[in-house]
PDB file of C-alpha atoms in Angstrom:
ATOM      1  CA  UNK J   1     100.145   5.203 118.854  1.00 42.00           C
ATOM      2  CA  UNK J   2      99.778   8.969 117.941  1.00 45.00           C
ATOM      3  CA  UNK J   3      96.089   9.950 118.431  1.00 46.00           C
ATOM      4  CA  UNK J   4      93.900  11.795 115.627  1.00 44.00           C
ATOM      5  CA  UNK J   5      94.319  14.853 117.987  1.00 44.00           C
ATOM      6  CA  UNK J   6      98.355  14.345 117.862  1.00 52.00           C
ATOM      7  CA  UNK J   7      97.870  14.734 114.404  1.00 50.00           C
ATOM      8  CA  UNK J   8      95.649  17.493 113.751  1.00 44.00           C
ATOM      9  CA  UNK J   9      98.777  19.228 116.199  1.00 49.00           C
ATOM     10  CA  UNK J  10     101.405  18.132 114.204  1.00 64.00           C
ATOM     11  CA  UNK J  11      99.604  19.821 110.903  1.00 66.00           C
ATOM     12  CA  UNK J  12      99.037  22.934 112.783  1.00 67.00           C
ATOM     13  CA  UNK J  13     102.265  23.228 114.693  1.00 85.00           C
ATOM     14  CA  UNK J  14     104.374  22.147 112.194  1.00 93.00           C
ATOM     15  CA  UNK J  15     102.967  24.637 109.203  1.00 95.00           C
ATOM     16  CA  UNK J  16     101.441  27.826 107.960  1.00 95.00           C
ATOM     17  CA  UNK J  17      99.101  26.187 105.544  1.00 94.00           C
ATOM     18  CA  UNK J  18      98.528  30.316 104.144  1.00 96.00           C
ATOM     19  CA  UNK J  19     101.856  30.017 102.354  1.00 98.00           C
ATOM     20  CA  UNK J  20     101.727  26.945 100.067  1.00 98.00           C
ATOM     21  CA  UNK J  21      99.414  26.493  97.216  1.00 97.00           C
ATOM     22  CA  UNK J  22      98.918  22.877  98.892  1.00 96.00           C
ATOM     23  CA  UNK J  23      96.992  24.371 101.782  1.00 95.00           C
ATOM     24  CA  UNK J  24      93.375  23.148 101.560  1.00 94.00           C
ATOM     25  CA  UNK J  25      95.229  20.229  99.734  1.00 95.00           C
ATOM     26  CA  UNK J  26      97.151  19.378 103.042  1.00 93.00           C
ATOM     27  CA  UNK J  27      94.251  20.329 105.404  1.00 90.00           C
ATOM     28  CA  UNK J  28      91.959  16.968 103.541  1.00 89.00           C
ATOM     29  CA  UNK J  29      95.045  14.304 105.122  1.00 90.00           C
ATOM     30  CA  UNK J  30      95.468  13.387 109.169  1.00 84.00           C
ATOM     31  CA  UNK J  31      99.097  13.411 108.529  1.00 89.00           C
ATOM     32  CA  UNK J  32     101.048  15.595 106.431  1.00 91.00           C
ATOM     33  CA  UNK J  33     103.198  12.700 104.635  1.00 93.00           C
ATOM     34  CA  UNK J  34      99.742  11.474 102.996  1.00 93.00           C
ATOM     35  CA  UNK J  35      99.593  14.076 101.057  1.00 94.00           C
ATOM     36  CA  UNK J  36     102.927  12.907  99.189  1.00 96.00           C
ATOM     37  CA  UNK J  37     101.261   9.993  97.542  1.00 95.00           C
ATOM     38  CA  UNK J  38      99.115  11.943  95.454  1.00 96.00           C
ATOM     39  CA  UNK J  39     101.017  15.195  95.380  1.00 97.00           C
ATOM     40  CA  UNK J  40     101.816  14.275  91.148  1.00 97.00           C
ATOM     41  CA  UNK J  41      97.509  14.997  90.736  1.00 97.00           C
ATOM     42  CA  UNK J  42      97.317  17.896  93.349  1.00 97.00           C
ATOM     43  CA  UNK J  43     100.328  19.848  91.312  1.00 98.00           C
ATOM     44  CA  UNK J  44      98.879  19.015  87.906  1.00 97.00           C
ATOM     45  CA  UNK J  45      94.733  20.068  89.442  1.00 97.00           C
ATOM     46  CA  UNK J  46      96.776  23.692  90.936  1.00 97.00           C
ATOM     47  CA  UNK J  47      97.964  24.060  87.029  1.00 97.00           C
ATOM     48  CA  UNK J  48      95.176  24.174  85.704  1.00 96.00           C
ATOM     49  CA  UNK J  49      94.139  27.741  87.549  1.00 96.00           C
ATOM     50  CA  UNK J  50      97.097  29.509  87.518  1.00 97.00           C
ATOM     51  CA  UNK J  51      97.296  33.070  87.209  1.00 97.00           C
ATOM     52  CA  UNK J  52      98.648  34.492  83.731  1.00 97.00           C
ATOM     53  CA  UNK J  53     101.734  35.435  85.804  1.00 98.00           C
ATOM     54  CA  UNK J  54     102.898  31.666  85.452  1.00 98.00           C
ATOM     55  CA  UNK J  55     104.171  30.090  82.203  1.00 97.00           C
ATOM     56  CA  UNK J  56     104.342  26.661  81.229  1.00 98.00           C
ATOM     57  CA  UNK J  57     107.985  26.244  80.455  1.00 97.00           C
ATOM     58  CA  UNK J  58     107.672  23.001  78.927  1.00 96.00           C
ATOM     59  CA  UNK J  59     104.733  20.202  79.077  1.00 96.00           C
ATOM     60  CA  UNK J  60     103.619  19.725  83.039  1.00 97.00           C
ATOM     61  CA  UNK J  61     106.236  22.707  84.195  1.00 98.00           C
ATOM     62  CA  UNK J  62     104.609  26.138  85.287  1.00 98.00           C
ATOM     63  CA  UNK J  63     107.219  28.628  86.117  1.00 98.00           C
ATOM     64  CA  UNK J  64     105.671  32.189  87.592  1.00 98.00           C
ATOM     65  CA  UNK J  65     107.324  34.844  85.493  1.00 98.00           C
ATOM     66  CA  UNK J  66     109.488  36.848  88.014  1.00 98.00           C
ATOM     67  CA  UNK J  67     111.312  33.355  88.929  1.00 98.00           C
ATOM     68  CA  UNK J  68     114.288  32.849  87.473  1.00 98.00           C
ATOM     69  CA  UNK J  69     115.848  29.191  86.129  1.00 98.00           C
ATOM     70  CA  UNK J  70     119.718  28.450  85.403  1.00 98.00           C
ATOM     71  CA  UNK J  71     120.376  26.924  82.089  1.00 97.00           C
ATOM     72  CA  UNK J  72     121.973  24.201  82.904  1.00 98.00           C
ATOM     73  CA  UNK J  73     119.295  23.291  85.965  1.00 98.00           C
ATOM     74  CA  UNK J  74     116.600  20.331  84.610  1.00 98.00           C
ATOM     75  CA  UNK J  75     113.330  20.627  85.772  1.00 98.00           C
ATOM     76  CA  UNK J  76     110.899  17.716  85.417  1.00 98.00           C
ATOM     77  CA  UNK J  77     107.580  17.394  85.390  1.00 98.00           C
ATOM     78  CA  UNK J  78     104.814  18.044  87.432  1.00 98.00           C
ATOM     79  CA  UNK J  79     106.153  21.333  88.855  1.00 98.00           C
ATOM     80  CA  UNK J  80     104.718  24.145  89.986  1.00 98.00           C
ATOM     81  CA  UNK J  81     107.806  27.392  90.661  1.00 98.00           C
ATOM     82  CA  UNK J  82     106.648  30.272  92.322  1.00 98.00           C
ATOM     83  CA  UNK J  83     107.089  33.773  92.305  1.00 98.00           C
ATOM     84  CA  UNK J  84     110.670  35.186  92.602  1.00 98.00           C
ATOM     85  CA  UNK J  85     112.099  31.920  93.276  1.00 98.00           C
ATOM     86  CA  UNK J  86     115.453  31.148  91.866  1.00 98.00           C
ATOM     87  CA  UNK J  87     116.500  27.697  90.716  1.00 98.00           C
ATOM     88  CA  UNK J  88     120.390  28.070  90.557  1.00 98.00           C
ATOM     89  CA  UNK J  89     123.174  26.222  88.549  1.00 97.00           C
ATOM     90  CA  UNK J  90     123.117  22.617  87.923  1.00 98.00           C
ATOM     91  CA  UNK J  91     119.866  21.977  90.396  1.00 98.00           C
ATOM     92  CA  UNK J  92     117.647  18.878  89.855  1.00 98.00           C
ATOM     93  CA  UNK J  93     113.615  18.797  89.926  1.00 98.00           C
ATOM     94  CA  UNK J  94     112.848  15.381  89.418  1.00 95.00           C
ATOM     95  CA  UNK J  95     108.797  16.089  89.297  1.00 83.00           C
ATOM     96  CA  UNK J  96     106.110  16.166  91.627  1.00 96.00           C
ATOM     97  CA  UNK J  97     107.737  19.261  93.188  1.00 98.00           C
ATOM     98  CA  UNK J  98     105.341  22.171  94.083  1.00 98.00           C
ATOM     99  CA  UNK J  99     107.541  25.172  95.079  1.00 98.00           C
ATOM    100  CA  UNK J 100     106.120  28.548  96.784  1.00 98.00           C
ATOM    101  CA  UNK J 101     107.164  32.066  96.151  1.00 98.00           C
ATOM    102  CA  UNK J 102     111.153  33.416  97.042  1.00 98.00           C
ATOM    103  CA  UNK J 103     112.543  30.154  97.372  1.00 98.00           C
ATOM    104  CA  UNK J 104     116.018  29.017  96.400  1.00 98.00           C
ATOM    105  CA  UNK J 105     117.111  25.810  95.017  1.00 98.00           C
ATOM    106  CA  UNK J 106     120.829  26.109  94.268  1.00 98.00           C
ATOM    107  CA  UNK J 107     124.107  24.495  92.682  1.00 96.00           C
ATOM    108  CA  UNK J 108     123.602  20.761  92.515  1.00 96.00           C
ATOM    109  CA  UNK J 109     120.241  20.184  94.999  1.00 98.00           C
ATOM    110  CA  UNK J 110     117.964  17.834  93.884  1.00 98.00           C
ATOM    111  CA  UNK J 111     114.406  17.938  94.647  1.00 98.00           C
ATOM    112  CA  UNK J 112     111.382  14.592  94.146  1.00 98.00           C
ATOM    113  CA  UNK J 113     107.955  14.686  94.971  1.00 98.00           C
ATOM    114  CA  UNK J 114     108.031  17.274  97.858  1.00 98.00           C
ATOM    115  CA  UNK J 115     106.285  20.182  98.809  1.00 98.00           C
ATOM    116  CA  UNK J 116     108.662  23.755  99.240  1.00 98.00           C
ATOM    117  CA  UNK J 117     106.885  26.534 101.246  1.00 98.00           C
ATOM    118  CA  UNK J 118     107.675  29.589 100.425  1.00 98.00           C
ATOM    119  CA  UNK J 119     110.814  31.114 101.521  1.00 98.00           C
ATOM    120  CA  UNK J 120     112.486  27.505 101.774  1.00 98.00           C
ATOM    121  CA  UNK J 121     116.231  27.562 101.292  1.00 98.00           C
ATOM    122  CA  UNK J 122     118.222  24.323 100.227  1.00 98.00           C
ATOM    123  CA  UNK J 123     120.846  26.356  98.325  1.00 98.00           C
ATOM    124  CA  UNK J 124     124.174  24.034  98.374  1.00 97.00           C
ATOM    125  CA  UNK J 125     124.246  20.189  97.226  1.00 98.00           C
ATOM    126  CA  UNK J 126     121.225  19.354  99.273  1.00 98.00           C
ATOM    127  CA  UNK J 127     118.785  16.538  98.455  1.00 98.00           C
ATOM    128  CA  UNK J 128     114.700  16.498  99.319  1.00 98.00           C
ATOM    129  CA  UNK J 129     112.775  14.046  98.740  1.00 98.00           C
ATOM    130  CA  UNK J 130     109.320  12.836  99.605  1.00 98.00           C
ATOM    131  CA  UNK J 131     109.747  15.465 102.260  1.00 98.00           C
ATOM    132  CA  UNK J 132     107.334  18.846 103.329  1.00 98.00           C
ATOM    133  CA  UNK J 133     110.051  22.042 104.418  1.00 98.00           C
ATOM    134  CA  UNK J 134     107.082  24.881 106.234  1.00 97.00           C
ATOM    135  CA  UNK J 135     108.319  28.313 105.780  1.00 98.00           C
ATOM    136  CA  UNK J 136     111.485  29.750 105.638  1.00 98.00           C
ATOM    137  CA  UNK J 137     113.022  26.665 106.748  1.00 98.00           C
ATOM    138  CA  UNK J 138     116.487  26.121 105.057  1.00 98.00           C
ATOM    139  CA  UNK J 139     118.985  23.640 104.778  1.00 98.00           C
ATOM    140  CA  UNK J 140     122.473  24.353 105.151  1.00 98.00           C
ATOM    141  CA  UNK J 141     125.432  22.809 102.918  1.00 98.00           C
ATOM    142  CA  UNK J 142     125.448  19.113 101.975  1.00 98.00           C
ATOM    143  CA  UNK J 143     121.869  18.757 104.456  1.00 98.00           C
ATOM    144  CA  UNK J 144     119.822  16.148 103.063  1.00 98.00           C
ATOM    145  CA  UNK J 145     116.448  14.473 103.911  1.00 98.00           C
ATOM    146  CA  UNK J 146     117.335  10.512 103.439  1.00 98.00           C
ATOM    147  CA  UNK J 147     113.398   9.195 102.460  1.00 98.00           C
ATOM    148  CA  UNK J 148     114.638   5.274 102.312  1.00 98.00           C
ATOM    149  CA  UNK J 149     115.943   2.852 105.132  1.00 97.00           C
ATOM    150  CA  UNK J 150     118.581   0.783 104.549  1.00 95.00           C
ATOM    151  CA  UNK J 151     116.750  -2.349 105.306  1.00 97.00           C
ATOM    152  CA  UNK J 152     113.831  -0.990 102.579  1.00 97.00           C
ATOM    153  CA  UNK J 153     111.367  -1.625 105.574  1.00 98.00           C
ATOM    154  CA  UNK J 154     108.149   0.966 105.955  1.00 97.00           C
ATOM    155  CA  UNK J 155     109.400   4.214 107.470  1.00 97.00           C
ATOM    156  CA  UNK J 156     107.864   4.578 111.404  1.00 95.00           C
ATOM    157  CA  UNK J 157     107.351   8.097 112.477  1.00 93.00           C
ATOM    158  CA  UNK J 158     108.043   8.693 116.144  1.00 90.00           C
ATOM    159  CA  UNK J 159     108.096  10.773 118.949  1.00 84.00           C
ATOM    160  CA  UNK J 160     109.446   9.337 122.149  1.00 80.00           C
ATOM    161  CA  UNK J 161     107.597   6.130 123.028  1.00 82.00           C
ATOM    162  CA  UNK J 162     104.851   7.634 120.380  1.00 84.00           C
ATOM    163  CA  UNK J 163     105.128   5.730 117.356  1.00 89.00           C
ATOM    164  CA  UNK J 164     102.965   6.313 113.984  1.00 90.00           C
ATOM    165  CA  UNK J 165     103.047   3.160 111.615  1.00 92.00           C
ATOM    166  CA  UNK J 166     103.355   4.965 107.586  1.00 94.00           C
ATOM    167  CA  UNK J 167     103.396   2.159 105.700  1.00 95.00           C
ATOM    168  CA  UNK J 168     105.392   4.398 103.365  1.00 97.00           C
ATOM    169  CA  UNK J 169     108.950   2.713 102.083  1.00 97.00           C
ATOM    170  CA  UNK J 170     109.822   6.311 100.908  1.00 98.00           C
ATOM    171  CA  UNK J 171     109.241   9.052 103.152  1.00 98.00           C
ATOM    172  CA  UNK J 172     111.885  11.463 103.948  1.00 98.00           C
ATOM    173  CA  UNK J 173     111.005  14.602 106.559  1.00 97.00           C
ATOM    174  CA  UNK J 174     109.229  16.926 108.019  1.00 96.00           C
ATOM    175  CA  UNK J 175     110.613  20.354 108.852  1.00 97.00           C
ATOM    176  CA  UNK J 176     108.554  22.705 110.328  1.00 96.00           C
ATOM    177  CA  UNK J 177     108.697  26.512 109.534  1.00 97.00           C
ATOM    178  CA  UNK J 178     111.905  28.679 109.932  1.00 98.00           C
ATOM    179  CA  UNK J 179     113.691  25.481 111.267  1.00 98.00           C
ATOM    180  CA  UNK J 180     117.334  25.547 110.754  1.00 98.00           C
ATOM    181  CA  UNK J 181     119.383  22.233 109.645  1.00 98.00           C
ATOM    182  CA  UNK J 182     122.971  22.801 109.818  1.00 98.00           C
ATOM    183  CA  UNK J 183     125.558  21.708 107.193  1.00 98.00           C
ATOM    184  CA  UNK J 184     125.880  18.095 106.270  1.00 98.00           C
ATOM    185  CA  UNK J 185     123.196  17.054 108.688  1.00 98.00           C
ATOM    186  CA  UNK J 186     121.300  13.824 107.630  1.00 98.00           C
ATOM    187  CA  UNK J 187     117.111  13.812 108.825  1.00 98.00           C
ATOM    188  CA  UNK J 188     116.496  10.110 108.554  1.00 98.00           C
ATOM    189  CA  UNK J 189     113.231   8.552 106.972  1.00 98.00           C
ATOM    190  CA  UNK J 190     110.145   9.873 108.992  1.00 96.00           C
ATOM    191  CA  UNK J 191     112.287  12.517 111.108  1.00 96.00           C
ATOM    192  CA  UNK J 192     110.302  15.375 111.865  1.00 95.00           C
ATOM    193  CA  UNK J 193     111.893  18.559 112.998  1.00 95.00           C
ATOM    194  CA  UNK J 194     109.817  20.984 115.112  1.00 94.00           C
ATOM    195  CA  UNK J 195     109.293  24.856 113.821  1.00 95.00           C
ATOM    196  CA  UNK J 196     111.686  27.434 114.570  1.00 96.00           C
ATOM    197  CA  UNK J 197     113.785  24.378 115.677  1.00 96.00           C
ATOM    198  CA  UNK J 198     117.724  24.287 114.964  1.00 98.00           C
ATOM    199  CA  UNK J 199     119.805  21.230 114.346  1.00 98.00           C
ATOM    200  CA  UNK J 200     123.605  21.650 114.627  1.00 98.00           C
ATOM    201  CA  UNK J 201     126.203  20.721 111.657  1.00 98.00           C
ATOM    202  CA  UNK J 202     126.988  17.020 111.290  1.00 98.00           C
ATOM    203  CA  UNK J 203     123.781  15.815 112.875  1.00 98.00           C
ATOM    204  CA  UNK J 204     122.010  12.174 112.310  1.00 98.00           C
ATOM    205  CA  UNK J 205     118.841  13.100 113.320  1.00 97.00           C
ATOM    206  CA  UNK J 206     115.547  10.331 114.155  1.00 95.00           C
ATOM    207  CA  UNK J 207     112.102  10.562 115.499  1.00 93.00           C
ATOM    208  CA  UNK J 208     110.758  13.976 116.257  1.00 93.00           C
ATOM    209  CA  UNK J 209     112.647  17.570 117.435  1.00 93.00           C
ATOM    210  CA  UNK J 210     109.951  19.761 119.161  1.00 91.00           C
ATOM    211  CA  UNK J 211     109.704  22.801 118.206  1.00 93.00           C
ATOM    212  CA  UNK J 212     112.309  25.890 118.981  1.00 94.00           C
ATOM    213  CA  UNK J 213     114.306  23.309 120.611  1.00 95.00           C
ATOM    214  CA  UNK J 214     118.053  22.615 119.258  1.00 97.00           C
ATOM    215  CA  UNK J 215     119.190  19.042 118.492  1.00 97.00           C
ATOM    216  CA  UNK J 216     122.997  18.624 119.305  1.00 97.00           C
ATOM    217  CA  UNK J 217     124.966  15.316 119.671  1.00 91.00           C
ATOM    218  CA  UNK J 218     121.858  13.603 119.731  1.00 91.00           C
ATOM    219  CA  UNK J 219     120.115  16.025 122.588  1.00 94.00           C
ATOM    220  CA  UNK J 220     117.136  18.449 122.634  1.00 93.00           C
ATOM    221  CA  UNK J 221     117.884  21.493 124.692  1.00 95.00           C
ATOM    222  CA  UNK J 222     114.622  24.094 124.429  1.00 94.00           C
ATOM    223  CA  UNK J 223     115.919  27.794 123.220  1.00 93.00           C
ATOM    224  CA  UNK J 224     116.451  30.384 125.613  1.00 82.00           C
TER     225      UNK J 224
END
């Protein structure tokens, strides 16, 4: 089993809590996917001291005013959009989605209960869900995070022999800051994916990817 000090590392190596409104939020769990199951009361207690740069859209959807919305996108609620983000043609918020400043959600991506950093890409017929993505991580074409085994067994997070025991039968990834997740990858339920990491097209990735390493046909080579 991961140790309480494994986890405190994965919080800290995984994210800059500075660029998320979820930051002190996040800091209060051992492990970042705990913060899912309550994200829905987090985004709605963060709505309630916005600035008066963020409108409310519709009831339980607060949209900062520089951020710009598609009409044919559907956003559902909770939400939180931040500042010059752009939510493109055709994209999908299913609620429970807090997401940071300059971030783009493009042409047919859905989104459920997950947390977007700011500067988080997933611009091309991606899917997140029950998922964290640090900063300026993006997701290239058809890249999704799959949050539900096939079995419908609780999701195991692991790294090597290391194994930490969710609970969770819905958990998709985590993917640390300005990691890079190449088109039509798949991160299976509990994959983790280390910052500044890079994961080549057409991956199936499980368990962990340490950071600024990249994951290709199923090895981890550290960056040069």
């Amino acid at each position: 089993m991961l140790t309480r000090r494994s986890a405190v590392y994965m919080f800290y190596n995984l994210f800059d809590l500075s660029h998320t409104k979820a930051g002190e939020y996040l800091k209060s769990f051992d492990y970042p996917w705990q913060a899912l199951k309550w994200l829905e009361g987090c985004i709605l207690t963060l709505s309630r001291s916005l600035s008066q740069n963020y409108r409310q859209i519709s009831e339980g959807v607060f949209v900062h005013k520089s951020a710009k919305i598609a009409a044919t996108a559907q956003v559902c609620a909770p939400c939180i959009i931040g500042e010059g983000s752009e939510i493109r043609h055709c994209a999908f918020i299913r609620g429970s989605a807090l997401i940071g400043k300059y971030c783009v959600v493009g042409n047919s991506t859905e989104i459920k209960n997950s947390v977007l950093f700011d500067g988080v890409q997933v611009p091309h017929f991606n899917y997140v869900g029950d998922s964290i993505l640090g900063r300026g991580a993006h997701l290239g074409a058809g890249a999704i995070t799959s949050n539900v085994k096939s079995d419908r067994s609780p999701v195991d997070v692991r790294d090597g022999q290391n194994v930490i025991h969710t609970n969770l039968i819905k958990l998709g990834a985590m993917v640390g800051d300005y990691a890079e997740i190449g088109c039509n990858s798949v991160l299976n339920p509990g994959a983790v994916v280390g910052r500044g990491a890079t994961v080549y097209p057409l991956s199936s990735v499980r368990g962990t990817v340490p950071e600024n390493c990249i994951y290709k046909c199923g090895e981890v080579t550290p960056k040069k």
